[in-house]
XYZ file of C-alpha atoms in Angstrom:
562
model
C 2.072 21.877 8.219
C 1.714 22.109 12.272
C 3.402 19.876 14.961
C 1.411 18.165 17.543
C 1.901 15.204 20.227
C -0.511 11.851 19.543
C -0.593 8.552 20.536
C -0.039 6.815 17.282
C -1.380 3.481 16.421
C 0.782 1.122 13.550
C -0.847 -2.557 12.324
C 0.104 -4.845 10.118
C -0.582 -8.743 9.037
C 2.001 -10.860 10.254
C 2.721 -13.333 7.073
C 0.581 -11.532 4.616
C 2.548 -12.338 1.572
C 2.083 -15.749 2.463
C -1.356 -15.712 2.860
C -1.926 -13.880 -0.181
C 0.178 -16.161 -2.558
C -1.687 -19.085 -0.819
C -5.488 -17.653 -2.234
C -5.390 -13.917 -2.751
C -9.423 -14.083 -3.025
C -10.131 -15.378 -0.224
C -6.913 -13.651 1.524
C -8.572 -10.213 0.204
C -11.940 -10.513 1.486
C -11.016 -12.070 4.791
C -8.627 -8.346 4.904
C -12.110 -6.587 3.923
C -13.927 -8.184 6.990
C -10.936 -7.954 9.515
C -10.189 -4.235 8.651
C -13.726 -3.389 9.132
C -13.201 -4.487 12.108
C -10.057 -2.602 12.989
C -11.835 0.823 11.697
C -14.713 0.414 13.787
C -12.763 -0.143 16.714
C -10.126 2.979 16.127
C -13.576 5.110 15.067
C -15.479 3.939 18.436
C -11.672 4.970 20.658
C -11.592 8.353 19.408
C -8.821 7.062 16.867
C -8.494 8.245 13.207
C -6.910 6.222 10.573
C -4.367 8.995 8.417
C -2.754 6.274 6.196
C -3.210 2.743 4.910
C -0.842 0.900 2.565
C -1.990 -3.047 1.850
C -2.493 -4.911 5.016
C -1.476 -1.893 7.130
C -2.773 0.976 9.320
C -1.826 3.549 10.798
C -3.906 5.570 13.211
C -3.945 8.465 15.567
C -5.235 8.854 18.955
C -5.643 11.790 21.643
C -4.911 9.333 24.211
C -2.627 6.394 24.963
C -4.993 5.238 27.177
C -7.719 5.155 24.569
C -5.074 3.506 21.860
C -4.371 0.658 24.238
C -7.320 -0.149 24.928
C -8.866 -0.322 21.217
C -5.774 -2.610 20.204
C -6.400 -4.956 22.658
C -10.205 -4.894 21.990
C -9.136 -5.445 18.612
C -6.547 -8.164 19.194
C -9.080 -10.425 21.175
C -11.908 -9.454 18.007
C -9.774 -10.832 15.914
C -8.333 -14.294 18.012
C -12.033 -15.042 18.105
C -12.602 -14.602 14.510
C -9.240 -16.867 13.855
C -10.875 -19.718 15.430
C -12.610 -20.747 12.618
C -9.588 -21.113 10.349
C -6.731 -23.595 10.611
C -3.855 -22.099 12.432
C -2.116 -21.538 8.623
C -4.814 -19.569 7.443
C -5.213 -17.504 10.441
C -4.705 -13.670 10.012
C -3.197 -11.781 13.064
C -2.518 -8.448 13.330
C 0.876 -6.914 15.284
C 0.283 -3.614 16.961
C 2.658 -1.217 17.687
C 1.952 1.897 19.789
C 4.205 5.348 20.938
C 3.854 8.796 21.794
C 5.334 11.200 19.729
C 5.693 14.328 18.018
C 4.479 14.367 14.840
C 4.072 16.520 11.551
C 0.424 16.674 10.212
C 0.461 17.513 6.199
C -2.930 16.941 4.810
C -3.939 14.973 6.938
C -1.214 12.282 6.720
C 1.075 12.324 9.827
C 4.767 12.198 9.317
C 8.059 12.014 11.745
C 9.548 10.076 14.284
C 6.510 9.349 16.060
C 4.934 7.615 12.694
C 8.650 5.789 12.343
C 9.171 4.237 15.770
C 5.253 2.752 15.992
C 6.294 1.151 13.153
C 9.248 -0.126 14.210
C 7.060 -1.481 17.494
C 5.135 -2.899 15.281
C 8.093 -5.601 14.023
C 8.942 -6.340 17.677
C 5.329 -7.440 18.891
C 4.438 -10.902 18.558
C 2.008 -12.204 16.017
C -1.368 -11.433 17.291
C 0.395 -9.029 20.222
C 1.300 -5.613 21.075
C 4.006 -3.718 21.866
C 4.290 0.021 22.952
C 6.950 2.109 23.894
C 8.196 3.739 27.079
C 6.489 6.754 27.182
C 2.928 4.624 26.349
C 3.447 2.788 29.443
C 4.320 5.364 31.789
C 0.705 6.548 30.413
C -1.622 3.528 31.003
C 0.767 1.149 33.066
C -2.033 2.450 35.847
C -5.177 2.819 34.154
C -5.540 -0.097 32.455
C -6.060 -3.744 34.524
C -3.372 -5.353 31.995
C -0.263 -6.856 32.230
C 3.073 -5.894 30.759
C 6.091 -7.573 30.027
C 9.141 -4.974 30.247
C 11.630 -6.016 27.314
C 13.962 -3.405 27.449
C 16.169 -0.850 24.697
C 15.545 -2.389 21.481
C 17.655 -1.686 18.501
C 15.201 -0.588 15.670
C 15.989 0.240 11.979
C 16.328 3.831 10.776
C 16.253 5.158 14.766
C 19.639 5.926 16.195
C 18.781 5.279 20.223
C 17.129 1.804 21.536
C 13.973 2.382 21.711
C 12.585 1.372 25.192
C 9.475 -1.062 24.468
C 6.878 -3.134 26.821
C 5.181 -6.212 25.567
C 1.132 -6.328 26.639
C 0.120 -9.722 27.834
C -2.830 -10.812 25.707
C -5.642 -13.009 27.087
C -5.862 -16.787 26.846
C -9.346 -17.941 25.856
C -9.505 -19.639 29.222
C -9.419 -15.922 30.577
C -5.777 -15.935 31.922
C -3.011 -14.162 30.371
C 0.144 -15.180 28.216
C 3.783 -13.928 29.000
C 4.932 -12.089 26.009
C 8.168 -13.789 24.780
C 11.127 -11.403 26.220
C 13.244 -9.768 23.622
C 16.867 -9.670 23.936
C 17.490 -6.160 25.034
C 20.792 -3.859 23.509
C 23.748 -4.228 26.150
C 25.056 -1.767 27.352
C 28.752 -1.227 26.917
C 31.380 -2.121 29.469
C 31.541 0.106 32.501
C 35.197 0.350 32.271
C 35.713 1.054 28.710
C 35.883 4.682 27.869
C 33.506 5.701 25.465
C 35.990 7.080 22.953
C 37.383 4.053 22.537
C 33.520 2.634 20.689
C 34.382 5.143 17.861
C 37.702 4.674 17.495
C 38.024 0.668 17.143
C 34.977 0.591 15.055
C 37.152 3.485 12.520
C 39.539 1.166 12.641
C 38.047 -1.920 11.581
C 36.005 0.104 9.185
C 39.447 1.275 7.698
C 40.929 -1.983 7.601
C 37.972 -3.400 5.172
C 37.809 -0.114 3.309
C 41.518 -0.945 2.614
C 40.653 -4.426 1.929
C 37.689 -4.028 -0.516
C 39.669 -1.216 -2.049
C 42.620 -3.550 -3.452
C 40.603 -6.629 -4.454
C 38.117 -3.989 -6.225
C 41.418 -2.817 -7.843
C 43.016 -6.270 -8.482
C 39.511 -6.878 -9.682
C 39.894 -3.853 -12.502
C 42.923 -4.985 -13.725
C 41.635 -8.323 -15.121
C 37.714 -7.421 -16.011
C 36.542 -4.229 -18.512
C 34.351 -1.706 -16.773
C 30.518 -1.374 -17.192
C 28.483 1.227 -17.198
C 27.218 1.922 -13.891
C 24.991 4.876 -13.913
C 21.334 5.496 -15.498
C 22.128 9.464 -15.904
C 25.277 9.204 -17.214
C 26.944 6.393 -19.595
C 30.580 7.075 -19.201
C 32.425 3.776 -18.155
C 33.517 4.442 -14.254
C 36.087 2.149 -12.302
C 34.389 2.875 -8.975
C 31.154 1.551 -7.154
C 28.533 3.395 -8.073
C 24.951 4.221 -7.097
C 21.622 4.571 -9.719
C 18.572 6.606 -9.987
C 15.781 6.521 -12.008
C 14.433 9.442 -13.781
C 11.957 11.280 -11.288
C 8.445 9.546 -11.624
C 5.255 10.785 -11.755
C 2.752 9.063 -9.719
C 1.023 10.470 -6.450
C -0.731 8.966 -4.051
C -3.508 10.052 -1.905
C -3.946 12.150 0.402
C -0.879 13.435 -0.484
C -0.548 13.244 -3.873
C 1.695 15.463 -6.552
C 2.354 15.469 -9.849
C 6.269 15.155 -11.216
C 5.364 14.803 -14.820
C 7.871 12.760 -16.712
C 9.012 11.315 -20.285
C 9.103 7.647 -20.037
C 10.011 5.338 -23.293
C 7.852 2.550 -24.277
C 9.725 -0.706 -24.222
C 7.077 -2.488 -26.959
C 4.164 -0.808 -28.670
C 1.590 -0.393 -25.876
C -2.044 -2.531 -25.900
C -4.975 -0.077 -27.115
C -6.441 0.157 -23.901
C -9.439 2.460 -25.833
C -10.220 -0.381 -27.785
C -12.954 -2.565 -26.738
C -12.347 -6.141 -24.934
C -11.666 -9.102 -27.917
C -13.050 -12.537 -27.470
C -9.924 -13.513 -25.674
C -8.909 -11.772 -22.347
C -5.027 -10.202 -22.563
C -2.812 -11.719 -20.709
C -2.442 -10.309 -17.138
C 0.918 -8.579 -15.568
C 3.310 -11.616 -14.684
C 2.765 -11.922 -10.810
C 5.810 -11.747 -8.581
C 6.921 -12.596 -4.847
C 9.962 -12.410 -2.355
C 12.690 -14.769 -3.705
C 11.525 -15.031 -7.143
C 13.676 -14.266 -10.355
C 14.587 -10.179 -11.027
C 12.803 -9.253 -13.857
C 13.203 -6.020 -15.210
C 9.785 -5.498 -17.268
C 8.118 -6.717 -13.774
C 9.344 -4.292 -11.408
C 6.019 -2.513 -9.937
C 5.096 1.059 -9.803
C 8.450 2.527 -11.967
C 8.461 4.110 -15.387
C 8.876 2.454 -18.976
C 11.806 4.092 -18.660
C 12.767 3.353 -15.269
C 12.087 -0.864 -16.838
C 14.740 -0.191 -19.649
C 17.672 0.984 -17.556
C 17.314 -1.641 -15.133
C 16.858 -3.902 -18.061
C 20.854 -2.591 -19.845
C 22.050 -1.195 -16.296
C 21.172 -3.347 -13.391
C 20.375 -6.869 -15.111
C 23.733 -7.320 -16.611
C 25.881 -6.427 -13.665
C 27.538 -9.067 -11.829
C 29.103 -7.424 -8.416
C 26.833 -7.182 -5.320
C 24.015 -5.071 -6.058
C 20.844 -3.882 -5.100
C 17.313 -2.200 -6.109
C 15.403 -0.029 -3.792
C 11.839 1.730 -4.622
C 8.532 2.769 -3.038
C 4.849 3.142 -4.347
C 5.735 6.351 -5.613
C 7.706 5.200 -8.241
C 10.849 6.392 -6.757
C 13.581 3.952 -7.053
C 17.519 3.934 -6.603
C 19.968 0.985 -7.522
C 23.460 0.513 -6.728
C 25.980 -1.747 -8.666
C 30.153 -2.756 -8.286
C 29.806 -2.317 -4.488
C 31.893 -4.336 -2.167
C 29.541 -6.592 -0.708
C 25.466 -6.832 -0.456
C 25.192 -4.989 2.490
C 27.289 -1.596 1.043
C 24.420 -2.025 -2.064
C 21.691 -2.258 -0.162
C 22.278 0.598 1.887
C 23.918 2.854 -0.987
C 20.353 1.766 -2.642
C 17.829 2.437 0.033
C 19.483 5.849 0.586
C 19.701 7.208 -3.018
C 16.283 5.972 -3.369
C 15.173 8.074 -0.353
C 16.854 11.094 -0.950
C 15.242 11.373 -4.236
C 11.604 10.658 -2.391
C 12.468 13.077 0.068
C 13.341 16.010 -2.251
C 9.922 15.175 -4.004
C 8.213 15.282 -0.887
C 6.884 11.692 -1.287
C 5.326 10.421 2.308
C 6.287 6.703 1.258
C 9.241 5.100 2.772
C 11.802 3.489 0.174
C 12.618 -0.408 0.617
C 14.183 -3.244 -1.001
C 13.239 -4.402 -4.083
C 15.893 -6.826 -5.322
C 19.220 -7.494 -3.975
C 21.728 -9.368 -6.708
C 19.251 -11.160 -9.128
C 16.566 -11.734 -6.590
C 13.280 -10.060 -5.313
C 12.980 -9.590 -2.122
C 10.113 -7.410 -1.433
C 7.752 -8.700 1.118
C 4.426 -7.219 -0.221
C 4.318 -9.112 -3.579
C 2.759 -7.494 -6.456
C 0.178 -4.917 -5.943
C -3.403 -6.283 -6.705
C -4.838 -5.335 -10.812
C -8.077 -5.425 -11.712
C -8.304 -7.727 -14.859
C -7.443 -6.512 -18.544
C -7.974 -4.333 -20.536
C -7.719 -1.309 -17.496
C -9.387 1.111 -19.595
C -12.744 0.748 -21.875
C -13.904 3.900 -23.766
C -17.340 4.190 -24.422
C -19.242 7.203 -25.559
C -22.504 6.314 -23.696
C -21.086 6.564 -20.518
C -18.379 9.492 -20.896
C -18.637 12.802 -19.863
C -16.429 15.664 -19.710
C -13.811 15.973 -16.090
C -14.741 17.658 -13.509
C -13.019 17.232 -9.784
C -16.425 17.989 -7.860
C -18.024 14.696 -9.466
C -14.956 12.561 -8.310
C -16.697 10.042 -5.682
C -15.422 8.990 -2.505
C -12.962 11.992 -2.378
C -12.560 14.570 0.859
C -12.306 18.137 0.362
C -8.668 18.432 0.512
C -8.171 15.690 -2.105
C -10.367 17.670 -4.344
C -8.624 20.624 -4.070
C -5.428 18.264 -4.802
C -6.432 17.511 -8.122
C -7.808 20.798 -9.077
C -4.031 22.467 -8.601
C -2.475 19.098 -9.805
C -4.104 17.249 -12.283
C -6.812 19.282 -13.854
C -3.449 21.338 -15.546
C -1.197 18.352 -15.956
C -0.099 17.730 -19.198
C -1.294 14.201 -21.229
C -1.405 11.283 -20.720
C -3.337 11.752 -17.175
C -5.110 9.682 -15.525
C -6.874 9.034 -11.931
C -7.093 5.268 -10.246
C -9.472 5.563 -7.235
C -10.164 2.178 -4.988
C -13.051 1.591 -2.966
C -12.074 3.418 0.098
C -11.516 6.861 -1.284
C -7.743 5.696 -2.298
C -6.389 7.791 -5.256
C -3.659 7.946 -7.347
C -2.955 10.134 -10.059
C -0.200 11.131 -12.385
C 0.472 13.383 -16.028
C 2.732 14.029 -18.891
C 2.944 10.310 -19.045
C 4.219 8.830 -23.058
C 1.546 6.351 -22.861
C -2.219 5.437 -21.604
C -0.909 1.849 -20.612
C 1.720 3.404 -18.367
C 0.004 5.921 -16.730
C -2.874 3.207 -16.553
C -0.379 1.012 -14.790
C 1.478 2.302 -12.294
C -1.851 4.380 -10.554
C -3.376 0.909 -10.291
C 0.001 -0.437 -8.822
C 0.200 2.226 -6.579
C -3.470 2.827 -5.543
C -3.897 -1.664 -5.461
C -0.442 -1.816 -2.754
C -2.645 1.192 -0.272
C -6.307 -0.136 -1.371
C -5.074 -3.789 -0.668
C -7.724 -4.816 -3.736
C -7.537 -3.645 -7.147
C -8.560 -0.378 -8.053
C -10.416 1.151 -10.814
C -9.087 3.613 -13.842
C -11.801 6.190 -13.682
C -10.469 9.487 -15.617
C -8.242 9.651 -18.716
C -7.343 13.283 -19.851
C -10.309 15.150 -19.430
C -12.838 12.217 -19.807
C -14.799 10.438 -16.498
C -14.267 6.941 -18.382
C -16.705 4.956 -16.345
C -20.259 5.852 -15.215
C -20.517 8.351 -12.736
C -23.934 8.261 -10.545
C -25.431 11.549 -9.870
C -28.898 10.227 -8.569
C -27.816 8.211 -5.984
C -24.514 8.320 -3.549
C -21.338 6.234 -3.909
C -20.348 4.460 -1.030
C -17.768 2.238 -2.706
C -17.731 -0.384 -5.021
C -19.648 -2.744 -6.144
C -18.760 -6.867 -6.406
C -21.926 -8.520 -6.846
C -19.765 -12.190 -5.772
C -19.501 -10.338 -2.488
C -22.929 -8.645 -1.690
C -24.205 -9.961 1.456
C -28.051 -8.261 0.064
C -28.397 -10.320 -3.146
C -29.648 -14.020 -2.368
C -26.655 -16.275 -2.288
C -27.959 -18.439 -5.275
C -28.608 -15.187 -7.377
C -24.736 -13.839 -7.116
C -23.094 -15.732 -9.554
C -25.766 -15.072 -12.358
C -25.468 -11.438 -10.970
C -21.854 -11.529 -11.495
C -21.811 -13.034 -14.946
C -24.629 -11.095 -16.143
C -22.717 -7.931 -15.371
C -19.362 -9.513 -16.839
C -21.364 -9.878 -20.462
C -22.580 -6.006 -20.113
C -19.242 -4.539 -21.296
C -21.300 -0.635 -23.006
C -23.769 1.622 -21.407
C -25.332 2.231 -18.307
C -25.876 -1.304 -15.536
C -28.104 -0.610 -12.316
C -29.055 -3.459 -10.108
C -31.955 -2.937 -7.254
C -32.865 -5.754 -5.159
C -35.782 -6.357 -2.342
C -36.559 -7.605 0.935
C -35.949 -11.131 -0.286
C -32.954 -10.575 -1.719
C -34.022 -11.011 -4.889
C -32.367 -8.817 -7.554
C -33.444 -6.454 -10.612
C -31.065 -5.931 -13.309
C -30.880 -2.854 -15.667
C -27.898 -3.448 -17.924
C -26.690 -1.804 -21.228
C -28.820 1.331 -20.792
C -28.420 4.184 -22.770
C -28.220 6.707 -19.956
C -28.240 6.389 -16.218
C -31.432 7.092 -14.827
C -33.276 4.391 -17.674
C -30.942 1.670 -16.273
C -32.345 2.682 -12.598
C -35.965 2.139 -14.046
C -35.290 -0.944 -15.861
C -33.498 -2.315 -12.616
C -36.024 -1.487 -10.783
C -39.019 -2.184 -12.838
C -37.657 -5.943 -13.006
C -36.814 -6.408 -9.216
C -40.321 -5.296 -8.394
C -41.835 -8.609 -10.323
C -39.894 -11.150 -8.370
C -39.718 -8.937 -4.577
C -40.940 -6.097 -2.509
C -39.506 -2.826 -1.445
C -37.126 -2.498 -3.687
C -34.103 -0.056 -3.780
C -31.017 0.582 -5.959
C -28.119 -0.521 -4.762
C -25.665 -0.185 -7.735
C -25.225 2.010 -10.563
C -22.133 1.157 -12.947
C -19.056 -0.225 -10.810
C -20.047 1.651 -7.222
C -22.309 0.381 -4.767
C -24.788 3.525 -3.866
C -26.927 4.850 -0.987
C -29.441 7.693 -0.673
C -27.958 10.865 -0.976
């Protein structure tokens, strides 16, 4: 690890959830096209982009200058791009920008720095940016913008205001908008010592300490006591906090292994077997404010799913569920009010993340019976996750793992290659990964990498190693540059997609290849028995309908010359 000072660079969707549960197709794509976007801009500024989760970004930049200036270049991209859509299917970004000191760990960037763009992020309007103090003392001079000084913001998790400037964004009829002032923290009264802050706030705390503490005893008196506690089932007449068993997923580029022992709730779909005439049903999709469901809670363990299921469900008293993409999660139960729960839940769960070394931040999943995470369920590529087939197998090896860097190789060489079973590896079509081991079952392990790699990805991702086994087809004559969705291919002719798309649907065994020529017009090699005969037959069949033809997919991945 080393410590350096950058500029860093946090976006996110304003309303994403919404727009999701609205059309999540359409939703997804329109993220595809407006991150493109985003990258090219950070890419072109000098930026780098060291961590995405969903609809976010985060980025680093040698200059504040430089970071400024590509948000606002991407802000006005992007309001030009909204103008086709009505204003309730517009997608708007909110940037927030600092300068800080950061930790660099394989090439993810952790620390305050990381936490208070982030936090700058939540005060900038939708479609706006807001930087911090030390950002503005940087450009306020170098760049011909305006700024709107808003003043020491409170932020969560940061215990001084944060000083923060607005940047006035351009009006299409070229003049500029006054960002909306945010109330700033007041300062406390000249003539009140500062001892006395501490001191009243002790005593009011005491007071409801006192309070809680005899109507939580009165409460006792009349009511038997619960269990309260996953790791231990002695009844307890105190509030109590829960943790789950340690999980096992890791993410990329960071990822670890924590292998664990989770129990299967109900015997597990054979994901080996092949597809039957009718498609399983998919995981029960979820959103903010919906119903807690125990078997629906995202990226956890079986086991993790029973104990909230004979722990958390049945409680009554204010409580609350906290978790991150990891699969780290803490609960608390019998506290006070919803407040105590939530914070006794968000901080068990991040202790626990912390002493794995997990670089994902813990938040709310449910408080009382209801869900109130914002990001909705992770995108899952349809059932079954897994298909086995013999023709295109072939024996693990890290090296042949596309769309990886170095250091994510070398991840998985020291992680997973001696990771007990069940193992597996979800990639997604940016280079995402996720990976776990010493999981009970191939539908769990399956399950919570696709979670986990579908809430960074943003789209669903793809089960591509079980054990030792590459469990999809692997191209070794041409280059993977991602993946492959022949709905969305701007170089097949728009009437050919669809019979693309359903074509490649019905060609569930062997080797598919698809070339296509200068008209657009596309060759099809499907259920070949090895790799480089579905290239010829692809290409032997585009040939008869165009002209200079190429390959341009080769199993699930979209390929390139190498």
């Amino acid at each position: 690890m080393k410590r350096k000072i950058a500029a860093i660079f946090a976006a996110d969707i304003a309303g994403y959830s919404r727009l999701v549960a609205e059309d999540e197709e359409e939703t997804l794509r329109r993220l595809a096209s407006y991150r493109q976007v985003t990258d090219d801009f950070i890419a072109k500024c000098g930026g780098r982009i060291f961590n995405t989760a969903g609809d976010a970004v985060l980025a680093e930049f040698p200059s504040a200058v430089e970071a400024v200036r590509c948000a606002i270049d991407i802000q006005e991209s992007l309001r030009t791009r909204n103008m086709a859509y009505p204003p309730s299917r517009q997608m708007a970004f909110r940037i927030g920008i600092t300068i800080g000191d950061v930790v660099e760990r394989d090439g993810d960037l952790l620390g305050d720095g990381v936490n208070i763009a982030a936090r700058l992020e939540g005060l900038a309007e939708v479609g706006g940016i807001c930087i911090s103090r030390a950002v503005h003392e940087q450009v306020a001079n170098k760049l011909s913008v305006q700024f709107a000084d808003i003043g020491a913001q409170e932020v969560k998790n940061i215990p001084t205001p944060v000083h923060a400037y607005m940047v006035a964004m351009r009006r299409e009829d070229g003049t500029y908008a006054t960002p909306q002032v945010k109330k700033p923290v007041k300062a406390a009264p000249a003539g009140a010592p500062a001892w006395m802050w501490p001191a009243a706030i002790t005593l009011v705390l005491l007071a409801a300490i006192g309070v809680g503490g005899f109507l939580t005893y009165t409460k006792l008196e009349t009511s038997a006591t619960k269990p309260a506690s996953v790791a231990s089932s002695t009844p307890t007449s105190v509030p109590v906090a829960s943790a789950s068993p340690a999980p096992s997923a890791a993410p990329s580029p960071s990822a670890s292994t924590a292998p664990s022992a989770p129990a299967k709730l109900a015997p597990a779909p054979n994901l080996a077997a092949p597809a039957s005439p009718v498609p399983p049903s998919p995981p029960p999709s979820i959103s903010s404010g919906d119903k807690f469901v125990a078997d629906s809670t995202p990226f956890v363990s079986d086991r993790t799913r029973s104990a909230l299921a004979t722990e958390y469900l049945p409680a009554g008293d204010s409580k609350a569920v906290a978790l991150n993409i990891n699969g780290f999660v803490g609960w608390s139960v019998a506290q006070p009010s919803e407040d105590t729960a939530k914070t006794a839940a968000l901080e068990l769960c991040q202790k626990r993340a912390d002493n794995a070394n997990s670089p994902r931040k813990c938040e709310l999943y449910a408080v009382g019976n209801t869900v109130v995470y914002a990001h909705g369920q992770p995108p899952l590529p349809p059932l079954p996750w897994v298909r086995r087939d013999a023709l295109v197998e072939k024996p693990y090896a890290t090296r042949d793992v596309p769309l990886l860097r170095d250091p994510a190789r070398a991840r998985l060489d020291n992680l997973f290659v001696p990771g007990r079973k069940t193992r597996t590896i979800a990639l997604g079509p940016g280079g995402q990964f996720f990976f776990n081991s010493g999981i009970d079952s191939l539908e769990e392990s399956a399950r919570r990498n696709l979670q986990a790699c579908g809430a960074v990805a943003g789209v669903p991702c793809t089960i591509v190693v079980v054990d030792d086994v590459f469990v999809v087809p692997i191209p070794t004559t041409l280059r993977v540059t991602g993946f492959f969705r022949a709905a969305d291919s701007s170089v097949i002719a728009p009437g050919e997609r669809n019979e693309v798309a359903r074509k490649l649907a019905d060609a569930t065994a062997g080797w598919n290849a698809i070339a296509v020529g200068a008209q657009g017009r596309p060759g099809l090699g499907l259920k070949a028995a090895n790799e480089q005969a579905a290239v010829n037959s692809a290409l032997g069949e585009c040939v008869k309908r165009d002209s200079d033809c190429r390959v341009i997919a080769i199993g699930p991945f979209a390929v390139g010359p190498n």
